[in-house]
Short mmCIF file of C-alpha atoms and ligand atoms in Angstrom, two decimals:
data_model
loop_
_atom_site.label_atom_id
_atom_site.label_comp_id
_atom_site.label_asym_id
_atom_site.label_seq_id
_atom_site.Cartn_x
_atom_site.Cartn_y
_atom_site.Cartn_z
CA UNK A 1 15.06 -11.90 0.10
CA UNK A 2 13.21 -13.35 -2.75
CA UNK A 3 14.41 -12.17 -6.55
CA UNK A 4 11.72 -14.68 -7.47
CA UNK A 5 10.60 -13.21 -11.28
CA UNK A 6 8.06 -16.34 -11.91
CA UNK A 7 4.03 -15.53 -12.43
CA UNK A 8 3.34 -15.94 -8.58
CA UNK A 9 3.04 -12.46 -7.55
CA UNK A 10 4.11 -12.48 -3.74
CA UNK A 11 1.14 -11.24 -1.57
CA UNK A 12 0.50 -7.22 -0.91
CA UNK A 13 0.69 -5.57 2.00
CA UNK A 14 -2.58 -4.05 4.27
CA UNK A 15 -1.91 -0.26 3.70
CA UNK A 16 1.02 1.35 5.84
CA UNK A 17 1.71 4.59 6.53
CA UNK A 18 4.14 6.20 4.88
CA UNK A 19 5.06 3.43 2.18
CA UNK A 20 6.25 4.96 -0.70
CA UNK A 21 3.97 4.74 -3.97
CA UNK A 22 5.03 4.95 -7.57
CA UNK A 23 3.89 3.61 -11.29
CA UNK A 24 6.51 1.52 -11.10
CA UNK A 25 6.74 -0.53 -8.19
CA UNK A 26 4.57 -1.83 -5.14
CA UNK A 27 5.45 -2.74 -1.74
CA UNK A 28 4.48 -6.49 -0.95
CA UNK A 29 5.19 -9.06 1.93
CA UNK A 30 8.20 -11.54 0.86
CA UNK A 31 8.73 -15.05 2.94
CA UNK A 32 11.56 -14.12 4.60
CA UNK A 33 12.44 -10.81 4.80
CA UNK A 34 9.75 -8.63 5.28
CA UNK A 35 8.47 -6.13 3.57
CA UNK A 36 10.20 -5.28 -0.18
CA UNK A 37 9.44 -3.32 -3.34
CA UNK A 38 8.65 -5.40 -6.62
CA UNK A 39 8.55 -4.11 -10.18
CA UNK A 40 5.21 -3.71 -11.19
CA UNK A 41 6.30 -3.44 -14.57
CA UNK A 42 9.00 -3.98 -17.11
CA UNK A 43 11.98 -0.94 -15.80
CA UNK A 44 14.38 0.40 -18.07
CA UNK A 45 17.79 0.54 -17.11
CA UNK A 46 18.47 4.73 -15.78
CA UNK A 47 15.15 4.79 -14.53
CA UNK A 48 14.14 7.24 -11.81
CA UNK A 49 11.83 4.86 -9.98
CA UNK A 50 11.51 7.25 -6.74
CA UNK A 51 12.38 9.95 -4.91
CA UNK A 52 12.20 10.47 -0.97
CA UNK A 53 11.58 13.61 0.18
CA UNK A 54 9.86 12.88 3.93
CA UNK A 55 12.91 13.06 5.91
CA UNK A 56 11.67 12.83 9.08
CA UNK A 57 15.04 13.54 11.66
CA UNK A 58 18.36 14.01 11.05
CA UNK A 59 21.66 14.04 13.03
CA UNK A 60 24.89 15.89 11.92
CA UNK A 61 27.55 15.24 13.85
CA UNK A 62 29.12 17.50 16.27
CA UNK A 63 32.83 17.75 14.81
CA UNK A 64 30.54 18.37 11.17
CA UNK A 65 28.15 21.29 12.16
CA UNK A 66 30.69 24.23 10.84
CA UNK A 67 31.36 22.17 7.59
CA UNK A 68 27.94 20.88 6.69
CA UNK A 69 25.03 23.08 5.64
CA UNK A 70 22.25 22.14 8.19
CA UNK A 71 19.87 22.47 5.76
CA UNK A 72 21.03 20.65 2.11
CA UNK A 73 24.13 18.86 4.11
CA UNK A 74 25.89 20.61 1.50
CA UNK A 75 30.61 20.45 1.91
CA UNK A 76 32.42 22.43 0.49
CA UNK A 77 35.41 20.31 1.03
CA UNK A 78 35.84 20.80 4.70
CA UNK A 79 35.92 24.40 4.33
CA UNK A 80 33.77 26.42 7.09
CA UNK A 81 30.37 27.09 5.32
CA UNK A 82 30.21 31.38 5.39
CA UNK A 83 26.71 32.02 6.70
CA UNK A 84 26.95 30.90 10.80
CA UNK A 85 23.90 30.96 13.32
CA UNK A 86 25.46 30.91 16.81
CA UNK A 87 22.86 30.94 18.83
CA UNK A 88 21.44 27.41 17.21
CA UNK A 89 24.97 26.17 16.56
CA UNK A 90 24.50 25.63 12.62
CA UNK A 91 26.19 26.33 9.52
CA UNK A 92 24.53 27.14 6.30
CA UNK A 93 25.70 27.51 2.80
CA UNK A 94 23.73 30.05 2.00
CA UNK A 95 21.03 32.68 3.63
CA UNK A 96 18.65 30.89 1.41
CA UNK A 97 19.65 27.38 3.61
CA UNK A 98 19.24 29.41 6.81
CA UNK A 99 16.05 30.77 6.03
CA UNK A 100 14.69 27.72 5.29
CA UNK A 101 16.09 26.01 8.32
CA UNK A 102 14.64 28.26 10.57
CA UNK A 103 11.01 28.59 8.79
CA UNK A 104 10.67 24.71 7.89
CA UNK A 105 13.67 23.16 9.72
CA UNK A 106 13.52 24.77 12.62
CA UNK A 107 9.36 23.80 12.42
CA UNK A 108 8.07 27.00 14.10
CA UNK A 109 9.24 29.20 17.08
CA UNK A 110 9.86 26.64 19.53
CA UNK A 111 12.21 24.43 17.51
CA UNK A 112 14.65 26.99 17.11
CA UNK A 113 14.14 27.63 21.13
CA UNK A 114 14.59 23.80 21.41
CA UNK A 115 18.72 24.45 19.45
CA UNK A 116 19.37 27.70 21.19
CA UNK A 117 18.87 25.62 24.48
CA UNK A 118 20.61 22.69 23.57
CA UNK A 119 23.54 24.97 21.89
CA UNK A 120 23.68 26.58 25.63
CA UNK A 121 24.04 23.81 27.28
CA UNK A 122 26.24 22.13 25.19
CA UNK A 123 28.89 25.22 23.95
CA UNK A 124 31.83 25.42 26.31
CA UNK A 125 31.33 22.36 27.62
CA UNK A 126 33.32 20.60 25.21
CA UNK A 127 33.51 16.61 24.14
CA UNK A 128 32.44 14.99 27.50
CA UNK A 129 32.16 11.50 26.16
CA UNK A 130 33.80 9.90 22.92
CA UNK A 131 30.76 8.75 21.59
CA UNK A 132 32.59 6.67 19.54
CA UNK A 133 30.39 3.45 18.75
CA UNK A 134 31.75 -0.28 19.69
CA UNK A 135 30.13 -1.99 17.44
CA UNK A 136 31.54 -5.43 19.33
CA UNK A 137 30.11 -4.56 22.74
CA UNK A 138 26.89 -6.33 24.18
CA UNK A 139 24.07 -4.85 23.13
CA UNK A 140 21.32 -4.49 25.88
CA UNK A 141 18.62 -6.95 25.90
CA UNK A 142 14.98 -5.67 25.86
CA UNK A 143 14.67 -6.38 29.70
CA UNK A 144 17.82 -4.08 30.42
CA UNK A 145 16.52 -1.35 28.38
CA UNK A 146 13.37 -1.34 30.38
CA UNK A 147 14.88 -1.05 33.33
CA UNK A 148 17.06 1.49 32.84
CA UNK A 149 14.39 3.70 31.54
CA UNK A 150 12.35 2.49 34.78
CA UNK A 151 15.51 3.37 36.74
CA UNK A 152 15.12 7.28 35.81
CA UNK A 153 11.36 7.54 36.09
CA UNK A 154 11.75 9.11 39.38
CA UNK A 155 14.21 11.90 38.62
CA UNK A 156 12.40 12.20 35.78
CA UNK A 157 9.61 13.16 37.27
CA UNK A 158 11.37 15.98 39.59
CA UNK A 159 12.23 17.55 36.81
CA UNK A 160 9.04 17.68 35.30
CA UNK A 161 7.47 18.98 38.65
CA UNK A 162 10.56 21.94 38.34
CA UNK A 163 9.81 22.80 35.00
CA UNK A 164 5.59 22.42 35.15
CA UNK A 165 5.07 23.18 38.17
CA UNK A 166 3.45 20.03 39.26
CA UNK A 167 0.57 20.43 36.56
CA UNK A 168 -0.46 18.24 33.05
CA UNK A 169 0.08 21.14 30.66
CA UNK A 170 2.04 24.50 31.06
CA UNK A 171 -0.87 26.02 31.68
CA UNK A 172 -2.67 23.94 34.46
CA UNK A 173 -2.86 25.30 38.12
CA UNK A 174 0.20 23.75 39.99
CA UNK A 175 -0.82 20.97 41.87
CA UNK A 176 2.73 19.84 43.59
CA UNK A 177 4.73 22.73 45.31
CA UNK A 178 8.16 22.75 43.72
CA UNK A 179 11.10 22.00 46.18
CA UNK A 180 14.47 22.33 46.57
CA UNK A 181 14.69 18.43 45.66
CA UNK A 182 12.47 19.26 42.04
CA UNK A 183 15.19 22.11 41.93
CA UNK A 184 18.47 19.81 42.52
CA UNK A 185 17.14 17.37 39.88
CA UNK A 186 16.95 19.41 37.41
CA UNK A 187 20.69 20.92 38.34
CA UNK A 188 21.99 17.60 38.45
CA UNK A 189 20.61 16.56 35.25
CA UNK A 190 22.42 19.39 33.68
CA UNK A 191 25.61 19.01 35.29
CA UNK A 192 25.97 15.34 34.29
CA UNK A 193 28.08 14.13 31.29
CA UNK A 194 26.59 15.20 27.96
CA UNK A 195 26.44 13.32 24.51
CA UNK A 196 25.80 16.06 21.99
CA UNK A 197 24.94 13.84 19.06
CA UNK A 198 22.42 11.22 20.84
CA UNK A 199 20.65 14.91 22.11
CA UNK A 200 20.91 15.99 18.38
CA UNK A 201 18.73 13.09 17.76
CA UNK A 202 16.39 13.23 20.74
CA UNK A 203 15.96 16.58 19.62
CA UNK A 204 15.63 16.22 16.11
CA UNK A 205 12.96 13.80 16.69
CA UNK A 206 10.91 15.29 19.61
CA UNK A 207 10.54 18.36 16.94
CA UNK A 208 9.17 15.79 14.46
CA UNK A 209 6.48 14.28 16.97
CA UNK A 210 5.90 18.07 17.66
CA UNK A 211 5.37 19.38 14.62
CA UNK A 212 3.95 16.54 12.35
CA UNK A 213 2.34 14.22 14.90
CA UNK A 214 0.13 12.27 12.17
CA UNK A 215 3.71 11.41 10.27
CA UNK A 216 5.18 10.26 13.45
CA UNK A 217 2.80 6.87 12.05
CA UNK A 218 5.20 6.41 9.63
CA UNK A 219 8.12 6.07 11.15
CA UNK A 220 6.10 3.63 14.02
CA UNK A 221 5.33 1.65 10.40
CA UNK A 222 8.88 0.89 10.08
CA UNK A 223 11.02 -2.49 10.79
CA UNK A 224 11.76 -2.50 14.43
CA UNK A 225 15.25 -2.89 16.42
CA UNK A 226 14.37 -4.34 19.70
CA UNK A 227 17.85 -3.92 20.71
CA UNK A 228 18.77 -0.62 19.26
CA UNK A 229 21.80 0.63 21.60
CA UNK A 230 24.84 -0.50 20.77
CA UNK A 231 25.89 -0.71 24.16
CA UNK A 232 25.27 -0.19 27.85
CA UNK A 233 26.77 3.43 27.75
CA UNK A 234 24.85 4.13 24.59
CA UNK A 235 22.09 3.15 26.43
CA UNK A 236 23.01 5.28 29.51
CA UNK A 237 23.35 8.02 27.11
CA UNK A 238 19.94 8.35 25.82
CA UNK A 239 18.30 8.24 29.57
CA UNK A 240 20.38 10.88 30.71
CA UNK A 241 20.07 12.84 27.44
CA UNK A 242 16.34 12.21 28.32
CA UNK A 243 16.89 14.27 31.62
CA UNK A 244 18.66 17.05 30.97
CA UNK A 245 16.12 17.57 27.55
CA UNK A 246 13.19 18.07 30.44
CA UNK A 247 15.49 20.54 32.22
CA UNK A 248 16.03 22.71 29.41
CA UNK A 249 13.75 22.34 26.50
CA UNK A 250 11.27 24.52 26.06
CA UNK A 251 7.92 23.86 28.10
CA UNK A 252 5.71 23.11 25.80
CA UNK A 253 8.19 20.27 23.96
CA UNK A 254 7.81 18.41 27.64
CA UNK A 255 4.84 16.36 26.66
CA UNK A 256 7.02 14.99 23.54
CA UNK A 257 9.75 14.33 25.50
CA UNK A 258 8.94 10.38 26.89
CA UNK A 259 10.70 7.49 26.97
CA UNK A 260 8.20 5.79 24.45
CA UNK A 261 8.64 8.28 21.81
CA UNK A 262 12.68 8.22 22.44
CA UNK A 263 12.35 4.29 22.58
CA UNK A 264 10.48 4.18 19.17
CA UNK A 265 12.95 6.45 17.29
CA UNK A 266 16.29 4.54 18.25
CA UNK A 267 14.31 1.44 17.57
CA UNK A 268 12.95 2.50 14.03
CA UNK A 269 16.01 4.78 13.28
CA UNK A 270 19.00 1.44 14.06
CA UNK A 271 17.77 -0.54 10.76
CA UNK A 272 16.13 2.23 8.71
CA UNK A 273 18.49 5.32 8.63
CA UNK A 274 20.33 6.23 6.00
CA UNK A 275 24.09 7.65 6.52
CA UNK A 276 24.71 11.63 5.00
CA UNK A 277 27.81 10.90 3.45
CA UNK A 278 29.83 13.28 1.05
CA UNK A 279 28.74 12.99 -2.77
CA UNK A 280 32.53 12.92 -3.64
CA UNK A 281 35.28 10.43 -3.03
CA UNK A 282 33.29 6.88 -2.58
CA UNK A 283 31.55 9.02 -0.20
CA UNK A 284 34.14 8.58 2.81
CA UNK A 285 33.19 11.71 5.06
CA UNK A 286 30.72 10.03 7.31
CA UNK A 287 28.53 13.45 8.41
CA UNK A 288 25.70 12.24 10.00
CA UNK A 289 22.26 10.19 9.15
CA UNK A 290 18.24 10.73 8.93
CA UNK A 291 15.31 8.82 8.74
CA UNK A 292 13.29 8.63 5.17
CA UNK A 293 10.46 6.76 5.92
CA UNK A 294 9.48 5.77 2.64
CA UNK A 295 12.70 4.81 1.55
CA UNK A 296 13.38 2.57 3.86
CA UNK A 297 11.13 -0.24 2.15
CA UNK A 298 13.99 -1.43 -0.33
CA UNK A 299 15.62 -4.55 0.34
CA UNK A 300 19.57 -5.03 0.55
CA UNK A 301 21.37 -7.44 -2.12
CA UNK A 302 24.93 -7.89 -2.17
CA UNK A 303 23.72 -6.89 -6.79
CA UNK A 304 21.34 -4.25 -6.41
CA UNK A 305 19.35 -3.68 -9.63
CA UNK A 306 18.88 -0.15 -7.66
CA UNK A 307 21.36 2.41 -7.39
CA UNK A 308 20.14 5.51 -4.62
CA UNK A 309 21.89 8.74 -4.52
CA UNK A 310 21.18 11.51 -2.37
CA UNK A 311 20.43 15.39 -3.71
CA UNK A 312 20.42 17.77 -0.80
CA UNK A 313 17.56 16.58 1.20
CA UNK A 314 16.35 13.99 -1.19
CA UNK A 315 17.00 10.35 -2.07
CA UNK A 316 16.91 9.30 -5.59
CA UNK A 317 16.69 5.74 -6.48
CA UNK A 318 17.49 4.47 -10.09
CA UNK A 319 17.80 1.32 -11.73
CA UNK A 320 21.13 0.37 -12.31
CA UNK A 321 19.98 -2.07 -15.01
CA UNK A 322 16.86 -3.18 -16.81
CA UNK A 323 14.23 -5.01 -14.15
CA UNK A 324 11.71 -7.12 -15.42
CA UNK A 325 7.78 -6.84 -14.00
CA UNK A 326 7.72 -8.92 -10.77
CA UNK A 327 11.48 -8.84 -10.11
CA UNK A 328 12.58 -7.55 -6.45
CA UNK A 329 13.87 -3.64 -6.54
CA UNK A 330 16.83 -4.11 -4.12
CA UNK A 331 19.65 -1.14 -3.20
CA UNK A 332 22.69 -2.33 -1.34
CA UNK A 333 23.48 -1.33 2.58
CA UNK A 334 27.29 -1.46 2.00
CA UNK A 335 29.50 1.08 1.98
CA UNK A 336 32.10 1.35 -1.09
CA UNK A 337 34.42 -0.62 0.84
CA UNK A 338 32.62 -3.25 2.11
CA UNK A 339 30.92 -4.10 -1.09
CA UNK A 340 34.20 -5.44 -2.41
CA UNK A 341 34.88 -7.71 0.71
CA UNK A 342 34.50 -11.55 -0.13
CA UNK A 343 30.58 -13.30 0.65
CA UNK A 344 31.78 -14.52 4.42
CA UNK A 345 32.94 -10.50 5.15
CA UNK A 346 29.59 -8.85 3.93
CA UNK A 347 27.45 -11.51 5.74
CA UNK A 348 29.18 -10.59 8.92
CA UNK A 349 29.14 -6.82 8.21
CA UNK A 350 25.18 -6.92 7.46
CA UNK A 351 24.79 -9.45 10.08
CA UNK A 352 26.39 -7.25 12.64
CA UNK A 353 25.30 -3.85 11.44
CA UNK A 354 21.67 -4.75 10.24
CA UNK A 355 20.72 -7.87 12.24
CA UNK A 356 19.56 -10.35 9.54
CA UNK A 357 21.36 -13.15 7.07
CA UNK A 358 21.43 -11.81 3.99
CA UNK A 359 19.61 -14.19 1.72
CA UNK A 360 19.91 -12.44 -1.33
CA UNK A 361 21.14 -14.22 -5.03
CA UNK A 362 24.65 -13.28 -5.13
CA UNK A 363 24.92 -14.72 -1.64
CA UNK A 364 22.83 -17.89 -2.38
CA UNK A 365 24.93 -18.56 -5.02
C1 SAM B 401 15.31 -0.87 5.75
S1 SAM B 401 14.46 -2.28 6.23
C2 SAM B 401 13.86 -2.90 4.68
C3 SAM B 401 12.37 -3.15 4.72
C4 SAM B 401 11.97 -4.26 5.65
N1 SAM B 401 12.06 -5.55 4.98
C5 SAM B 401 10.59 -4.03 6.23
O1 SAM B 401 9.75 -4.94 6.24
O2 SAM B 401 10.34 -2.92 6.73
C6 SAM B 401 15.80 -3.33 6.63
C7 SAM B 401 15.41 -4.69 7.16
O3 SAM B 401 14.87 -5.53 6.10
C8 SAM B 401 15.36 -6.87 6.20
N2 SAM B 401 16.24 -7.17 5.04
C9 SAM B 401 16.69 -6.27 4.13
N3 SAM B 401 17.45 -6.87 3.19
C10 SAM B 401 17.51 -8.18 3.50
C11 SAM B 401 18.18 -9.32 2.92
N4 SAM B 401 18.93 -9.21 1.85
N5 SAM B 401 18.02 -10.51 3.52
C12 SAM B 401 17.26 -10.64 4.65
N6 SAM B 401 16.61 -9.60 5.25
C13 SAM B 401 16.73 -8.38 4.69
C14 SAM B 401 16.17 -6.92 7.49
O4 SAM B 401 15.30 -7.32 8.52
C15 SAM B 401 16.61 -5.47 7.68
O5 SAM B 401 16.90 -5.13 9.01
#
């Protein structure tokens, strides 16, 4: 990470999608840790430099869904939010929230189709798996991740055959007669062990390659995880999540439901999300996370010169200090916490969290 403020301006980027833009910054190519934003010109300290409003998917967790407004993530300290949708399994704050989630949220009929499934499937069936994540466990390499998504290609493709009747589109003639064995796979798929947060995500982000399919670019734009699951079960998770979203989403949400679009968003989502935390209290209640595209461009440091803060739905990002022209805009990926821990600790926290060896100046020193 450079914080390089000589005249040698480091070299721009060709255009990406979905890179935020602002008076006050640009997004260039650094030496050794990829893209980052640089000042573009002198920045007074308190300065609203940017604000993200393209979140792409987000995932509340399960145990959070009657406390969290599924629209603004707003808390009322734990309290059940008043206004309740059963049949999609959210809470709102407010009608206002509701309507919104299920007119922009919800992104037309057949996203809030795509909850009421998933809420079917999932209510009564209680907390099958712990989902907690072992951060210590292997990860899979890239060669195990293709062949467990290999390994369900074929009862992946039952299912499709049960639910499409053999043809392309919903609408083409059947061209495979559907059998008992198209009929089992699909039953099976539902019966097995279900993660409801990894299918909060699968669904989240099948709606967004839905709905917005020249955005989806930007998220493809983003740094890449070639090892996204944080374990073998994680990994097992998201194929079998993959099954049992062909059994019961809605038909025309099959075509978005692949392996290469579910690939893509766990491998852009592990180093670009960003955690919805409460606004109070260091922000210790851990709710969920999303993907913000165009935020995800800033650099870590260990002394950020940028301090982010979310609003509802938005990320704000202010300077915590003045920033001269040509000076790296860096927030920090630690957590209250861990930004107190000594140099060794947050090395080994970013290290194992985010992959890379943080380079920046309070570590170099
Ligand atoms: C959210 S992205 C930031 C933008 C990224 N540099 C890019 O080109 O898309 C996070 C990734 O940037 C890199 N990165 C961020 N801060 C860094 C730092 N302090 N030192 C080294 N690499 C860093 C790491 O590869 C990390 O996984």
């Amino acid at each position: 990470m450079s914080t390089d403020t000589t005249e040698t301006t480091p070299p721009s980027v060709p255009i990406i999608p979905g890179i935020p833009t602002s008076p006050f910054f640009a997004v260039r190519q650094t030496p050794h840790s990829g893209r980052a934003v640089f000042a573009t010109t002198f920045i007074p300290a308190d300065t609203l430099v940017y604000r993200a409003t393209d979140l792409t998917l987000s995932v509340l967790l399960r145990e959070y869904r009657r406390e969290v407004c599924g629209w603004c993530f707003g808390y009322e300290y734990g309290r059940d939010l008043s206004v309740v949708d059963k049949t999609v399994g959210f809470a709102f704050c407010g009608e206002n929230c509701r309507v919104k989630w299920r007119t922009e949220g919800g992104k037309v009929a057949v996203g809030v189709q795509a909850w009421m499934a998933v809420e079917k499937l999932t209510k009564g069936r209680g907390k099958e798996d712990s989902e907690m994540v072992e951060m210590d466990l292997p990860r899979p390499r890239p060669k195990e991740i293709r062949e467990a998504w290999e390994g369900v290609k074929a009862r992946a493709e039952l299912i499709r055959v049960a639910r499409m009747g053999g043809g392309n589109t919903p609408n083409t003639e059947p061209v495979v007669r559907v059998t008992n064995q198209h009929r089992k796979a699909v039953q099976k798929a539902i019966a097995d062990t279900i993660s409801p947060d990894v299918m909060t995500f699968c669904v989240s982000g099948i709606l967004f390659h839905y709905s917005h399919p020249d955005q989806f670019l930007n998220i493809d734009a983003l740094a890449c995880d070639y090892t996204p699951y944080h374990s073998a079960d994680d990994l097992q998770a998201f194929t079998r999540t993959y099954l049992q979203l062909l059994a019961i989403l809605p038909v025309p949400l099959l075509p978005h439901c692949t392996p290469e679009i579910l690939i893509t968003l766990s491998q852009r989502d592990s180093h670009n999300s960003f955690g919805i935390r409460s606004l109070e209290d260091d922000g210790s209640e851990f709710f969920g996370y999303g993907c913000w595209p165009s935020a995800s461009y800033f650099n870590h440091s260990c002394g950020p010169n940028v301090e982010k803060q979310r609003v509802g739905r938005v990320w704000e990002f202010r300077t915590g200090r003045e920033v001269e022209e040509g000076e790296e805009l860096c927030i920090t990926y630690l957590s209250g916490e861990e930004r107190r821990l000594s140099r060794g600790k947050r090395m080994e926290t970013l290290n194992r969290n985010w992959g890379f060896e943080c380079g920046c100046e309070r570590c170099e020193l």
